[in-house]
Amino acid sequence: MVSNFIKSIIIGLPIGVTFLDLIGYVARVDGISMQPVLNPDKSQTDYVFLNRWAVRSLDIKRGEIISLISPKDPDQTIIKRVVGIPGDIISTIGYKREVVRIPEGHCWVEGDHTGHSVDSNHFGPVSLGLITAKASCIVWPPSRWQYIRSFLPESRVPLNVISQVMASV
């Protein structure tokens, strides 16, 4: 009986670690920076599935909610929405420059709750290498079970995308 338990641990542990490292894991979302999409009610905390597999090629898209290592504190992981991708021209909100072109290998991230988020408007473009996962769905509480929809608020569409749309009209 003990040997079966030890065999289960010897086999199960590497499989579990591999799953968490390659596929994803569930994480608690703290704070109000992503309201109303995440943690819309102060009395409840959302738990999300963070999909590591979805970002393995670093092919991220505008509107996706990602988890990343904070550029300000490498011991902290933050969750934000991708507003700009390499080459985009972003109109910032309180950054040191009013307009920023996102360099290759970087993205611009913001919290949905404008003014209540420490994001690219504080620390600038973020290296794609800091991205750890994409938030795929809310898994807890049960009343909030849902896939997380990727969208970009109209007010945050990059200036070069607006120009392209206007030129095609």
PDB file of C-alpha atoms in Angstrom:
ATOM      1  CA  MET A   1       0.000   0.000   0.000  1.00  0.00           C
ATOM      2  CA  VAL A   2       2.807   2.437   0.857  1.00  0.00           C
ATOM      3  CA  SER A   3       4.672   1.497  -2.333  1.00  0.00           C
ATOM      4  CA  ASN A   4       1.542   2.254  -4.433  1.00  0.00           C
ATOM      5  CA  PHE A   5       1.288   5.658  -2.756  1.00  0.00           C
ATOM      6  CA  ILE A   6       4.964   6.404  -3.447  1.00  0.00           C
ATOM      7  CA  LYS A   7       4.593   5.274  -7.086  1.00  0.00           C
ATOM      8  CA  SER A   8       1.560   7.567  -7.447  1.00  0.00           C
ATOM      9  CA  ILE A   9       3.574  10.508  -6.136  1.00  0.00           C
ATOM     10  CA  ILE A  10       6.585   9.696  -8.320  1.00  0.00           C
ATOM     11  CA  ILE A  11       4.357   9.579 -11.428  1.00  0.00           C
ATOM     12  CA  GLY A  12       1.792  12.239 -10.484  1.00  0.00           C
ATOM     13  CA  LEU A  13       4.123  14.986  -9.320  1.00  0.00           C
ATOM     14  CA  PRO A  14       6.005  15.438 -12.626  1.00  0.00           C
ATOM     15  CA  ILE A  15       2.727  15.278 -14.566  1.00  0.00           C
ATOM     16  CA  GLY A  16       1.180  17.914 -12.305  1.00  0.00           C
ATOM     17  CA  VAL A  17       4.196  20.217 -12.512  1.00  0.00           C
ATOM     18  CA  THR A  18       4.305  19.840 -16.296  1.00  0.00           C
ATOM     19  CA  PHE A  19       0.588  20.673 -16.548  1.00  0.00           C
ATOM     20  CA  LEU A  20       0.956  23.801 -14.415  1.00  0.00           C
ATOM     21  CA  ASP A  21       4.072  24.891 -16.300  1.00  0.00           C
ATOM     22  CA  LEU A  22       2.829  24.280 -19.860  1.00  0.00           C
ATOM     23  CA  ILE A  23      -0.972  24.379 -19.802  1.00  0.00           C
ATOM     24  CA  GLY A  24      -2.098  26.690 -17.020  1.00  0.00           C
ATOM     25  CA  TYR A  25      -3.365  27.186 -13.516  1.00  0.00           C
ATOM     26  CA  VAL A  26      -6.075  28.927 -11.479  1.00  0.00           C
ATOM     27  CA  ALA A  27      -5.199  32.225  -9.812  1.00  0.00           C
ATOM     28  CA  ARG A  28      -6.964  34.691  -7.562  1.00  0.00           C
ATOM     29  CA  VAL A  29      -7.507  38.204  -8.928  1.00  0.00           C
ATOM     30  CA  ASP A  30      -6.890  40.846  -6.283  1.00  0.00           C
ATOM     31  CA  GLY A  31      -7.827  44.506  -6.503  1.00  0.00           C
ATOM     32  CA  ILE A  32     -10.140  46.689  -8.542  1.00  0.00           C
ATOM     33  CA  SER A  33      -7.958  47.569 -11.531  1.00  0.00           C
ATOM     34  CA  MET A  34      -9.845  45.243 -13.909  1.00  0.00           C
ATOM     35  CA  GLN A  35     -13.375  46.215 -12.828  1.00  0.00           C
ATOM     36  CA  PRO A  36     -16.038  45.686 -14.099  1.00  0.00           C
ATOM     37  CA  VAL A  37     -14.800  42.617 -16.025  1.00  0.00           C
ATOM     38  CA  LEU A  38     -13.028  41.040 -13.037  1.00  0.00           C
ATOM     39  CA  ASN A  39     -14.015  41.505  -9.372  1.00  0.00           C
ATOM     40  CA  PRO A  40     -17.087  43.628 -10.218  1.00  0.00           C
ATOM     41  CA  ASP A  41     -18.409  43.298  -6.653  1.00  0.00           C
ATOM     42  CA  LYS A  42     -16.150  44.205  -3.715  1.00  0.00           C
ATOM     43  CA  SER A  43     -17.669  41.379  -1.642  1.00  0.00           C
ATOM     44  CA  GLN A  44     -16.466  38.651  -4.064  1.00  0.00           C
ATOM     45  CA  THR A  45     -13.082  37.776  -5.497  1.00  0.00           C
ATOM     46  CA  ASP A  46     -12.776  36.200  -8.941  1.00  0.00           C
ATOM     47  CA  TYR A  47     -10.528  33.240  -9.650  1.00  0.00           C
ATOM     48  CA  VAL A  48      -9.454  32.858 -13.277  1.00  0.00           C
ATOM     49  CA  PHE A  49      -7.853  30.112 -15.336  1.00  0.00           C
ATOM     50  CA  LEU A  50      -4.547  31.451 -16.637  1.00  0.00           C
ATOM     51  CA  ASN A  51      -3.715  29.684 -19.878  1.00  0.00           C
ATOM     52  CA  ARG A  52       0.065  29.450 -20.355  1.00  0.00           C
ATOM     53  CA  TRP A  53      -0.295  27.483 -23.601  1.00  0.00           C
ATOM     54  CA  ALA A  54      -2.124  30.413 -25.267  1.00  0.00           C
ATOM     55  CA  VAL A  55       0.890  32.730 -24.955  1.00  0.00           C
ATOM     56  CA  ARG A  56       3.745  30.321 -25.650  1.00  0.00           C
ATOM     57  CA  SER A  57       4.402  31.939 -29.066  1.00  0.00           C
ATOM     58  CA  LEU A  58       3.893  35.477 -27.661  1.00  0.00           C
ATOM     59  CA  ASP A  59       1.292  36.068 -30.375  1.00  0.00           C
ATOM     60  CA  ILE A  60      -0.910  38.322 -28.295  1.00  0.00           C
ATOM     61  CA  LYS A  61      -3.784  40.405 -29.610  1.00  0.00           C
ATOM     62  CA  ARG A  62      -5.334  43.706 -28.653  1.00  0.00           C
ATOM     63  CA  GLY A  63      -8.127  43.250 -26.138  1.00  0.00           C
ATOM     64  CA  GLU A  64      -6.825  40.077 -24.494  1.00  0.00           C
ATOM     65  CA  ILE A  65      -6.466  39.982 -20.722  1.00  0.00           C
ATOM     66  CA  ILE A  66      -3.048  38.679 -19.777  1.00  0.00           C
ATOM     67  CA  SER A  67      -1.043  37.993 -16.673  1.00  0.00           C
ATOM     68  CA  LEU A  68       2.495  39.305 -16.571  1.00  0.00           C
ATOM     69  CA  ILE A  69       5.374  39.900 -14.215  1.00  0.00           C
ATOM     70  CA  SER A  70       5.186  43.473 -12.976  1.00  0.00           C
ATOM     71  CA  PRO A  71       7.915  45.663 -14.492  1.00  0.00           C
ATOM     72  CA  LYS A  72       7.977  47.563 -11.161  1.00  0.00           C
ATOM     73  CA  ASP A  73       8.195  44.512  -8.869  1.00  0.00           C
ATOM     74  CA  PRO A  74       9.457  41.186 -10.292  1.00  0.00           C
ATOM     75  CA  ASP A  75       7.961  39.335  -7.306  1.00  0.00           C
ATOM     76  CA  GLN A  76       4.443  40.448  -8.295  1.00  0.00           C
ATOM     77  CA  THR A  77       2.238  39.107 -11.079  1.00  0.00           C
ATOM     78  CA  ILE A  78      -0.388  41.510 -12.453  1.00  0.00           C
ATOM     79  CA  ILE A  79      -3.391  41.085 -14.731  1.00  0.00           C
ATOM     80  CA  LYS A  80      -4.115  43.698 -17.441  1.00  0.00           C
ATOM     81  CA  ARG A  81      -5.706  44.151 -20.875  1.00  0.00           C
ATOM     82  CA  VAL A  82      -3.511  44.439 -23.975  1.00  0.00           C
ATOM     83  CA  VAL A  83      -4.248  47.821 -25.554  1.00  0.00           C
ATOM     84  CA  GLY A  84      -1.351  48.055 -27.993  1.00  0.00           C
ATOM     85  CA  ILE A  85       0.927  45.648 -29.823  1.00  0.00           C
ATOM     86  CA  PRO A  86       4.286  46.295 -31.555  1.00  0.00           C
ATOM     87  CA  GLY A  87       3.996  49.160 -34.054  1.00  0.00           C
ATOM     88  CA  ASP A  88       0.796  50.621 -32.562  1.00  0.00           C
ATOM     89  CA  ILE A  89       0.578  54.314 -31.728  1.00  0.00           C
ATOM     90  CA  ILE A  90      -1.110  54.788 -28.362  1.00  0.00           C
ATOM     91  CA  SER A  91      -2.655  57.905 -26.888  1.00  0.00           C
ATOM     92  CA  THR A  92      -1.603  57.585 -23.253  1.00  0.00           C
ATOM     93  CA  ILE A  93      -3.427  58.525 -20.060  1.00  0.00           C
ATOM     94  CA  GLY A  94      -1.007  60.431 -17.825  1.00  0.00           C
ATOM     95  CA  TYR A  95       2.218  58.875 -19.133  1.00  0.00           C
ATOM     96  CA  LYS A  96       5.289  61.113 -19.550  1.00  0.00           C
ATOM     97  CA  ARG A  97       4.503  61.407 -23.297  1.00  0.00           C
ATOM     98  CA  GLU A  98       1.009  61.933 -24.720  1.00  0.00           C
ATOM     99  CA  VAL A  99       1.599  59.569 -27.638  1.00  0.00           C
ATOM    100  CA  VAL A 100       3.806  56.461 -27.711  1.00  0.00           C
ATOM    101  CA  ARG A 101       4.758  54.091 -30.539  1.00  0.00           C
ATOM    102  CA  ILE A 102       5.013  50.553 -29.150  1.00  0.00           C
ATOM    103  CA  PRO A 103       8.465  49.141 -29.996  1.00  0.00           C
ATOM    104  CA  GLU A 104       9.068  45.635 -31.355  1.00  0.00           C
ATOM    105  CA  GLY A 105       8.997  43.001 -28.627  1.00  0.00           C
ATOM    106  CA  HIS A 106       6.708  45.098 -26.414  1.00  0.00           C
ATOM    107  CA  CYS A 107       3.026  45.765 -25.737  1.00  0.00           C
ATOM    108  CA  TRP A 108       0.933  48.365 -23.917  1.00  0.00           C
ATOM    109  CA  VAL A 109      -1.265  47.095 -21.069  1.00  0.00           C
ATOM    110  CA  GLU A 110      -3.926  48.862 -19.042  1.00  0.00           C
ATOM    111  CA  GLY A 111      -6.430  48.050 -16.346  1.00  0.00           C
ATOM    112  CA  ASP A 112     -10.098  48.440 -17.297  1.00  0.00           C
ATOM    113  CA  HIS A 113     -10.789  50.647 -14.268  1.00  0.00           C
ATOM    114  CA  THR A 114      -9.070  53.772 -15.596  1.00  0.00           C
ATOM    115  CA  GLY A 115      -7.392  55.789 -12.883  1.00  0.00           C
ATOM    116  CA  HIS A 116      -7.352  52.853 -10.455  1.00  0.00           C
ATOM    117  CA  SER A 117      -4.643  50.809 -12.120  1.00  0.00           C
ATOM    118  CA  VAL A 118      -0.868  50.755 -12.119  1.00  0.00           C
ATOM    119  CA  ASP A 119      -0.221  49.898 -15.758  1.00  0.00           C
ATOM    120  CA  SER A 120       1.673  51.050 -18.861  1.00  0.00           C
ATOM    121  CA  ASN A 121       0.488  54.591 -18.188  1.00  0.00           C
ATOM    122  CA  HIS A 122       2.852  54.421 -15.191  1.00  0.00           C
ATOM    123  CA  PHE A 123       5.689  52.223 -16.455  1.00  0.00           C
ATOM    124  CA  GLY A 124       5.486  52.417 -20.259  1.00  0.00           C
ATOM    125  CA  PRO A 125       5.573  49.640 -22.858  1.00  0.00           C
ATOM    126  CA  VAL A 126       6.073  46.154 -21.413  1.00  0.00           C
ATOM    127  CA  SER A 127       8.414  43.499 -22.775  1.00  0.00           C
ATOM    128  CA  LEU A 128       6.546  40.524 -24.262  1.00  0.00           C
ATOM    129  CA  GLY A 129       8.947  38.338 -22.286  1.00  0.00           C
ATOM    130  CA  LEU A 130       7.159  39.358 -19.068  1.00  0.00           C
ATOM    131  CA  ILE A 131       3.856  37.795 -20.206  1.00  0.00           C
ATOM    132  CA  THR A 132       3.109  34.570 -18.348  1.00  0.00           C
ATOM    133  CA  ALA A 133      -0.443  33.607 -19.411  1.00  0.00           C
ATOM    134  CA  LYS A 134      -3.767  34.655 -20.924  1.00  0.00           C
ATOM    135  CA  ALA A 135      -6.850  34.823 -18.696  1.00  0.00           C
ATOM    136  CA  SER A 136      -9.271  32.406 -20.382  1.00  0.00           C
ATOM    137  CA  CYS A 137     -12.227  32.075 -18.029  1.00  0.00           C
ATOM    138  CA  ILE A 138     -13.582  32.883 -14.602  1.00  0.00           C
ATOM    139  CA  VAL A 139     -13.793  29.637 -12.641  1.00  0.00           C
ATOM    140  CA  TRP A 140     -14.930  30.918  -9.233  1.00  0.00           C
ATOM    141  CA  PRO A 141     -17.392  31.880  -7.843  1.00  0.00           C
ATOM    142  CA  PRO A 142     -19.857  29.611  -9.676  1.00  0.00           C
ATOM    143  CA  SER A 143     -22.258  32.507 -10.266  1.00  0.00           C
ATOM    144  CA  ARG A 144     -19.561  34.117 -12.445  1.00  0.00           C
ATOM    145  CA  TRP A 145     -18.507  31.101 -14.542  1.00  0.00           C
ATOM    146  CA  GLN A 146     -17.786  32.447 -18.016  1.00  0.00           C
ATOM    147  CA  TYR A 147     -15.201  32.718 -20.742  1.00  0.00           C
ATOM    148  CA  ILE A 148     -13.392  36.031 -20.692  1.00  0.00           C
ATOM    149  CA  ARG A 149     -14.192  37.948 -23.852  1.00  0.00           C
ATOM    150  CA  SER A 150     -11.388  39.821 -25.605  1.00  0.00           C
ATOM    151  CA  PHE A 151     -12.394  43.353 -26.508  1.00  0.00           C
ATOM    152  CA  LEU A 152     -10.865  46.782 -26.653  1.00  0.00           C
ATOM    153  CA  PRO A 153     -12.864  49.761 -25.362  1.00  0.00           C
ATOM    154  CA  GLU A 154     -13.554  52.185 -28.200  1.00  0.00           C
ATOM    155  CA  SER A 155     -11.740  54.954 -26.332  1.00  0.00           C
ATOM    156  CA  ARG A 156      -8.521  52.899 -26.219  1.00  0.00           C
ATOM    157  CA  VAL A 157      -8.182  51.869 -29.863  1.00  0.00           C
ATOM    158  CA  PRO A 158      -4.638  52.738 -31.076  1.00  0.00           C
ATOM    159  CA  LEU A 159      -4.368  55.872 -33.237  1.00  0.00           C
ATOM    160  CA  ASN A 160      -2.853  53.991 -36.194  1.00  0.00           C
ATOM    161  CA  VAL A 161      -5.833  51.569 -36.208  1.00  0.00           C
ATOM    162  CA  ILE A 162      -8.291  54.485 -36.205  1.00  0.00           C
ATOM    163  CA  SER A 163      -6.375  56.017 -39.164  1.00  0.00           C
ATOM    164  CA  GLN A 164      -6.542  52.722 -41.086  1.00  0.00           C
ATOM    165  CA  VAL A 165     -10.308  52.436 -40.518  1.00  0.00           C
ATOM    166  CA  MET A 166     -10.891  56.052 -41.558  1.00  0.00           C
ATOM    167  CA  ALA A 167      -8.787  55.609 -44.719  1.00  0.00           C
ATOM    168  CA  SER A 168     -10.817  52.588 -45.800  1.00  0.00           C
ATOM    169  CA  VAL A 169     -14.161  54.420 -45.472  1.00  0.00           C
TER     170      VAL A 169
END
